[in-house]
Amino acid sequence: MKRVVVLISGNGSNLQAIIDSMERKEVPNAQITLVISNKKEAFGLERAKKHNIATKYFPLKPYLDSKTRSQFDLDLAQVVNGETPDLIVLAGWMLILSPNFLDSVKAPVINLHPALPGQFAGTHAIERAHSAYQEGKIQHTGVMVHRVIPEIDAGETILSEVVPIHPEDTLEALEDRMHQTEHRILVAAIRKILIPRVASSSRAEIKTFDNIQEECPKRLLLHSSYFNLGKFFSHNSGR
Ligand SMILES: Nc1nc2c(c(=O)[nH]1)N[C@@H](CN(C=O)c1ccc(C(=O)N[C@@H](CCC(=O)O)C(=O)O)cc1)CN2
Ligand SMILES: NCC(=O)N[C@@H]1O[C@H](COP(=O)([O-])[O-])[C@@H](O)[C@H]1O
């Protein structure tokens, strides 16, 4: 059984998408063993409890009062490692993770970001994209799932998908369209990482890519780096 730890800070709609997909066996042989939030009021904690998934509130503030942020990251990594996870998912986790965390955890870390690779790194990405569209600076935005490295939202793209913006879109309308895409692409990315893969020969990778093309709508493969998936695994074997 593949073990997944999910880090959240808010509503948890993406967490819910993972929970629902696992309950529908769309991510076979996998379970979320722990949901961690740095915010006590995060509704995602309620979502987890409703599905009998363990939760942990892990606030940063006590560390700012008496310890250091680096110690927060080290202690957080210890909690995560205690789950012996196969995958760590940042699903609306709103804290920058230092190398203290990234070098301590023993599983790959992936993040869902509401922008395309190289665009709107950081927070409020949807809002910034909406404004940029209105200023004529962009024609569309998108969503990506990427490997987490110290540089923010700069890790290797696992999956990304373009999300159209329409002239009549309010920010809320764009947010809704983005969230629908997020829920789908995050589950697709987790599936592709956790589903056992054929031996990593080049021919097998190409075959796998062909399989993926059959499994995933073409639009999901835009910016795909599936050929690098073997590289992703090898890079992350120690994490
Ligand atoms: N080392 C990394 N850590 C994190 C990444 C990453 O790619 N590398 N992704 C983020 C998620 N994220 C964007 O996708 C993001 C979240 C939050 C911030 C940020 O500036 N956080 C501030 C606090 C902001 C707040 O409290 O509202 C901070 O941590 O001081 C940037 C990017 C998750 N971590
Ligand atoms: N930079 C990270 C970031 O902006 N993440 C974003 O936080 C939201 C969490 O929603 P949720 O709590 O409903 O899953 C999502 O829109 C996600 O892309």
Coordinates of C-alpha atoms and ligand atoms in Angstrom, one line a residue:
M1 CA 0.0 0.0 0.0
K2 CA 1.5 3.3 -1.1
R3 CA 1.5 5.9 1.8
V4 CA 0.8 9.5 1.0
V5 CA 1.2 12.5 3.4
V6 CA -0.7 15.7 2.3
L7 CA 0.2 19.2 3.6
I8 CA -2.5 21.8 3.5
S9 CA -3.2 25.3 4.8
G10 CA -6.8 26.0 3.9
N11 CA -10.1 24.8 2.4
G12 CA -8.7 21.4 1.2
S13 CA -10.7 21.0 -2.0
N14 CA -7.6 19.5 -3.6
L15 CA -7.2 17.2 -0.6
Q16 CA -10.8 16.2 -1.1
A17 CA -10.1 15.4 -4.8
I18 CA -7.3 13.1 -3.7
I19 CA -9.5 11.5 -1.0
D20 CA -12.4 10.9 -3.4
S21 CA -10.1 9.5 -6.1
M22 CA -8.6 7.0 -3.7
E23 CA -12.0 5.9 -2.4
R24 CA -13.0 5.4 -6.1
K25 CA -9.8 3.3 -6.5
E26 CA -8.6 5.7 -9.2
V27 CA -5.3 5.7 -7.4
P28 CA -5.0 2.0 -6.7
N29 CA -3.2 0.6 -3.6
A30 CA -2.7 4.0 -2.1
Q31 CA -3.9 5.8 1.1
I32 CA -3.4 9.1 2.8
T33 CA -2.0 8.3 6.2
L34 CA -1.7 11.9 7.5
V35 CA -2.9 15.4 6.7
I36 CA -0.9 18.1 8.2
S37 CA -2.0 21.8 8.4
N38 CA -0.2 24.8 9.7
K39 CA -3.6 26.5 10.2
K40 CA -5.9 25.2 12.9
E41 CA -9.0 26.6 11.1
A42 CA -8.1 24.9 7.8
F43 CA -11.3 23.2 6.6
G44 CA -9.2 20.5 5.0
L45 CA -8.7 19.1 8.5
E46 CA -12.4 18.6 8.8
R47 CA -12.5 16.9 5.4
A48 CA -9.8 14.5 6.5
K49 CA -11.5 13.7 9.8
K50 CA -14.8 13.0 8.0
H51 CA -12.9 10.3 6.1
N52 CA -11.2 8.9 9.2
I53 CA -7.8 10.2 8.0
A54 CA -5.3 11.1 10.7
T55 CA -4.6 14.9 11.0
K56 CA -2.0 17.0 12.7
Y57 CA -2.0 20.7 13.4
F58 CA 1.6 21.9 13.1
P59 CA 1.8 25.7 13.5
L60 CA 4.8 27.9 12.6
K61 CA 4.1 30.6 15.2
P62 CA 5.5 28.8 18.3
Y63 CA 8.8 28.5 16.4
L64 CA 8.9 32.2 15.5
D65 CA 8.3 33.0 19.2
S66 CA 11.0 30.7 20.7
K67 CA 12.8 28.7 18.1
T68 CA 13.6 29.2 14.5
R69 CA 11.9 28.5 11.2
S70 CA 14.7 26.1 10.3
Q71 CA 13.8 24.0 13.4
F72 CA 10.2 24.1 12.3
D73 CA 11.2 22.6 9.0
L74 CA 13.4 19.9 10.7
D75 CA 10.6 19.0 13.1
L76 CA 8.0 19.0 10.3
A77 CA 10.2 16.6 8.3
Q78 CA 10.4 14.3 11.4
V79 CA 6.6 14.2 11.6
V80 CA 6.4 13.4 7.9
N81 CA 9.1 10.8 8.0
G82 CA 7.3 9.1 10.9
E83 CA 4.7 8.2 8.3
T84 CA 7.3 6.5 6.1
P85 CA 5.5 8.0 3.1
D86 CA 6.0 7.1 -0.6
L87 CA 4.9 10.6 -1.6
I88 CA 4.4 14.0 0.0
V89 CA 1.9 16.3 -1.6
L90 CA 1.6 20.0 -1.0
A91 CA -2.0 20.8 -1.7
G92 CA -2.4 24.4 -0.9
W93 CA 0.5 24.4 1.7
M94 CA 1.4 28.0 2.0
L95 CA 4.8 27.9 3.6
I96 CA 8.1 27.9 1.8
L97 CA 10.0 24.7 2.7
S98 CA 13.7 25.1 3.2
P99 CA 16.5 22.6 2.4
N100 CA 16.2 21.6 6.1
F101 CA 12.9 19.9 5.2
L102 CA 13.6 18.9 1.6
D103 CA 16.9 17.3 2.4
S104 CA 15.5 15.5 5.5
V105 CA 12.4 13.9 4.0
K106 CA 12.7 10.4 2.4
A107 CA 10.1 10.7 -0.2
P108 CA 9.4 12.8 -3.3
V109 CA 7.7 16.1 -2.6
I110 CA 5.3 17.5 -5.2
N111 CA 3.3 20.8 -5.3
L112 CA 0.2 21.9 -7.0
H113 CA 0.5 25.5 -8.3
P114 CA -2.2 27.5 -10.1
A115 CA 0.0 28.8 -12.9
L116 CA 2.0 27.5 -15.8
P117 CA 5.7 26.7 -15.5
G118 CA 7.7 29.9 -15.2
Q119 CA 4.6 32.1 -14.5
F120 CA 3.3 33.7 -11.3
A121 CA 5.5 31.9 -8.8
G122 CA 4.4 32.3 -5.2
T123 CA 1.1 33.3 -3.8
H124 CA -2.1 34.8 -5.3
A125 CA -1.2 33.4 -8.7
I126 CA -4.8 33.2 -9.9
E127 CA -5.5 36.8 -9.0
R128 CA -2.2 37.9 -10.7
A129 CA -3.1 36.0 -13.8
H130 CA -6.6 37.6 -13.9
S131 CA -5.1 41.0 -13.7
A132 CA -2.4 40.2 -16.3
Y133 CA -5.1 39.1 -18.7
Q134 CA -7.1 42.2 -18.2
E135 CA -3.9 44.2 -18.9
G136 CA -3.5 42.2 -22.1
K137 CA -0.3 40.7 -20.9
I138 CA -1.4 37.0 -21.2
Q139 CA -3.9 35.1 -23.3
H140 CA -4.4 32.2 -20.9
T141 CA -3.1 30.8 -17.6
G142 CA -2.9 27.2 -16.3
V143 CA -2.1 24.8 -13.6
M144 CA 0.9 22.6 -12.9
V145 CA 2.1 19.9 -10.6
H146 CA 5.9 20.1 -10.1
R147 CA 8.6 18.6 -8.0
V148 CA 9.5 20.7 -5.0
I149 CA 13.0 22.2 -4.9
P150 CA 14.3 25.0 -2.8
E151 CA 13.5 27.6 -5.5
I152 CA 9.8 28.4 -5.4
D153 CA 7.6 26.7 -8.1
A154 CA 10.7 26.0 -10.2
G155 CA 11.0 22.3 -9.8
E156 CA 10.6 19.9 -12.7
T157 CA 7.1 19.9 -14.1
I158 CA 5.3 16.6 -13.8
L159 CA 2.0 17.7 -15.4
S160 CA 0.6 21.0 -16.5
E161 CA -2.5 22.1 -18.3
V162 CA -3.5 25.4 -20.0
V163 CA -6.6 27.0 -18.5
P164 CA -8.4 29.5 -20.8
I165 CA -9.5 33.0 -19.6
H166 CA -12.6 34.6 -21.1
P167 CA -13.1 38.3 -21.5
E168 CA -16.2 38.2 -19.3
D169 CA -14.5 36.2 -16.5
T170 CA -14.8 37.5 -13.1
L171 CA -12.0 36.5 -10.7
E172 CA -14.4 34.0 -9.1
A173 CA -15.2 32.5 -12.5
L174 CA -11.6 32.0 -13.3
E175 CA -10.9 30.6 -9.8
D176 CA -13.7 28.1 -10.2
R177 CA -12.3 27.0 -13.6
M178 CA -8.8 26.7 -12.2
H179 CA -9.9 24.7 -9.2
Q180 CA -11.7 22.2 -11.4
T181 CA -8.5 21.8 -13.4
E182 CA -6.4 21.5 -10.2
H183 CA -8.5 18.7 -8.9
R184 CA -8.1 16.7 -12.1
I185 CA -4.4 17.4 -12.7
L186 CA -3.3 16.7 -9.1
V187 CA -5.0 13.3 -9.1
A188 CA -3.5 12.5 -12.6
A189 CA 0.0 13.5 -11.3
I190 CA -0.3 11.3 -8.2
R191 CA -1.5 8.4 -10.4
K192 CA 1.5 8.7 -12.7
I193 CA 3.9 8.8 -9.8
L194 CA 2.4 6.0 -7.7
I195 CA 1.4 3.5 -10.4
P196 CA 4.2 1.0 -10.8
R197 CA 6.2 1.6 -13.9
V198 CA 7.8 -0.8 -16.5
A199 CA 11.5 -1.2 -16.3
S200 CA 13.2 2.2 -17.0
S201 CA 14.6 1.3 -20.5
S202 CA 14.2 4.0 -23.1
R203 CA 11.9 1.8 -25.2
A204 CA 9.8 1.1 -22.1
E205 CA 9.7 4.8 -21.3
I206 CA 8.5 5.6 -24.9
K207 CA 5.9 2.7 -24.5
T208 CA 4.9 4.2 -21.1
F209 CA 4.5 7.5 -22.8
D210 CA 2.3 5.9 -25.4
N211 CA 0.3 4.3 -22.6
I212 CA 0.0 7.6 -20.9
Q213 CA -1.3 9.2 -24.1
E214 CA -4.0 6.5 -24.2
E215 CA -4.9 7.1 -20.6
C216 CA -4.7 10.9 -20.5
P217 CA -6.5 13.4 -22.7
K218 CA -4.0 15.1 -25.1
R219 CA -4.5 18.4 -23.3
L220 CA -3.0 16.9 -20.1
L221 CA 0.2 16.1 -22.0
L222 CA 0.9 19.8 -22.8
H223 CA 4.2 20.6 -21.2
S224 CA 4.3 17.0 -20.0
S225 CA 7.7 15.8 -18.8
Y226 CA 6.7 12.1 -18.7
F227 CA 9.9 11.1 -20.4
N228 CA 11.7 12.6 -17.4
L229 CA 9.6 10.5 -15.0
G230 CA 12.3 7.9 -14.7
K231 CA 14.7 10.8 -13.9
F232 CA 12.2 12.2 -11.4
F233 CA 12.1 8.8 -9.6
S234 CA 15.9 8.4 -9.6
H235 CA 16.4 11.9 -8.4
N236 CA 14.0 11.3 -5.6
S237 CA 14.8 7.9 -4.5
G238 CA 16.7 9.3 -1.5
R239 CA 13.9 11.8 -0.6
Ligands
LIG1 N1 10.9 25.2 -1.3 C1 9.7 25.3 -1.8 N2 8.7 25.4 -0.9 C2 7.4 25.5 -1.3 C3 7.1 25.5 -2.7 C4 8.2 25.3 -3.6 O1 8.0 25.2 -4.9 N3 9.4 25.2 -3.1 N4 5.8 25.6 -3.2 C5 5.0 26.3 -2.2 C6 3.6 26.5 -2.6 N5 3.5 27.9 -3.1 C7 3.3 28.0 -4.4 O2 3.0 27.1 -5.1 C8 3.9 29.0 -2.2 C9 3.2 29.1 -1.0 C10 3.6 30.2 -0.2 C11 4.6 31.0 -0.5 C12 5.0 32.1 0.5 O3 5.5 33.2 0.1 N6 4.8 31.8 1.8 C13 5.2 32.8 2.8 C14 4.1 33.0 3.8 C15 2.9 33.5 2.9 C16 1.6 33.6 3.9 O4 1.7 33.2 5.1 O5 0.6 33.9 3.3 C17 6.3 32.1 3.7 O6 6.5 30.8 3.6 O7 7.0 32.8 4.4 C18 5.3 30.9 -1.7 C19 4.9 29.9 -2.6 C20 5.0 25.6 -0.9 N7 6.4 25.6 -0.4
LIG2 N1 1.3 28.7 -4.3 C1 0.5 27.6 -3.8 C2 -0.9 27.9 -4.1 O1 -1.3 29.0 -4.4 N2 -1.8 26.8 -4.0 C3 -3.2 27.0 -4.3 O2 -3.9 27.0 -3.0 C4 -5.2 26.6 -3.3 C5 -5.6 25.6 -2.3 O3 -7.0 25.3 -2.5 P1 -7.6 24.1 -1.6 O4 -7.2 24.4 -0.1 O5 -9.1 24.2 -1.8 O6 -7.0 22.8 -2.1 C6 -5.2 26.0 -4.7 O7 -5.7 27.0 -5.6 C7 -3.7 25.8 -5.0 O8 -3.4 25.8 -6.3

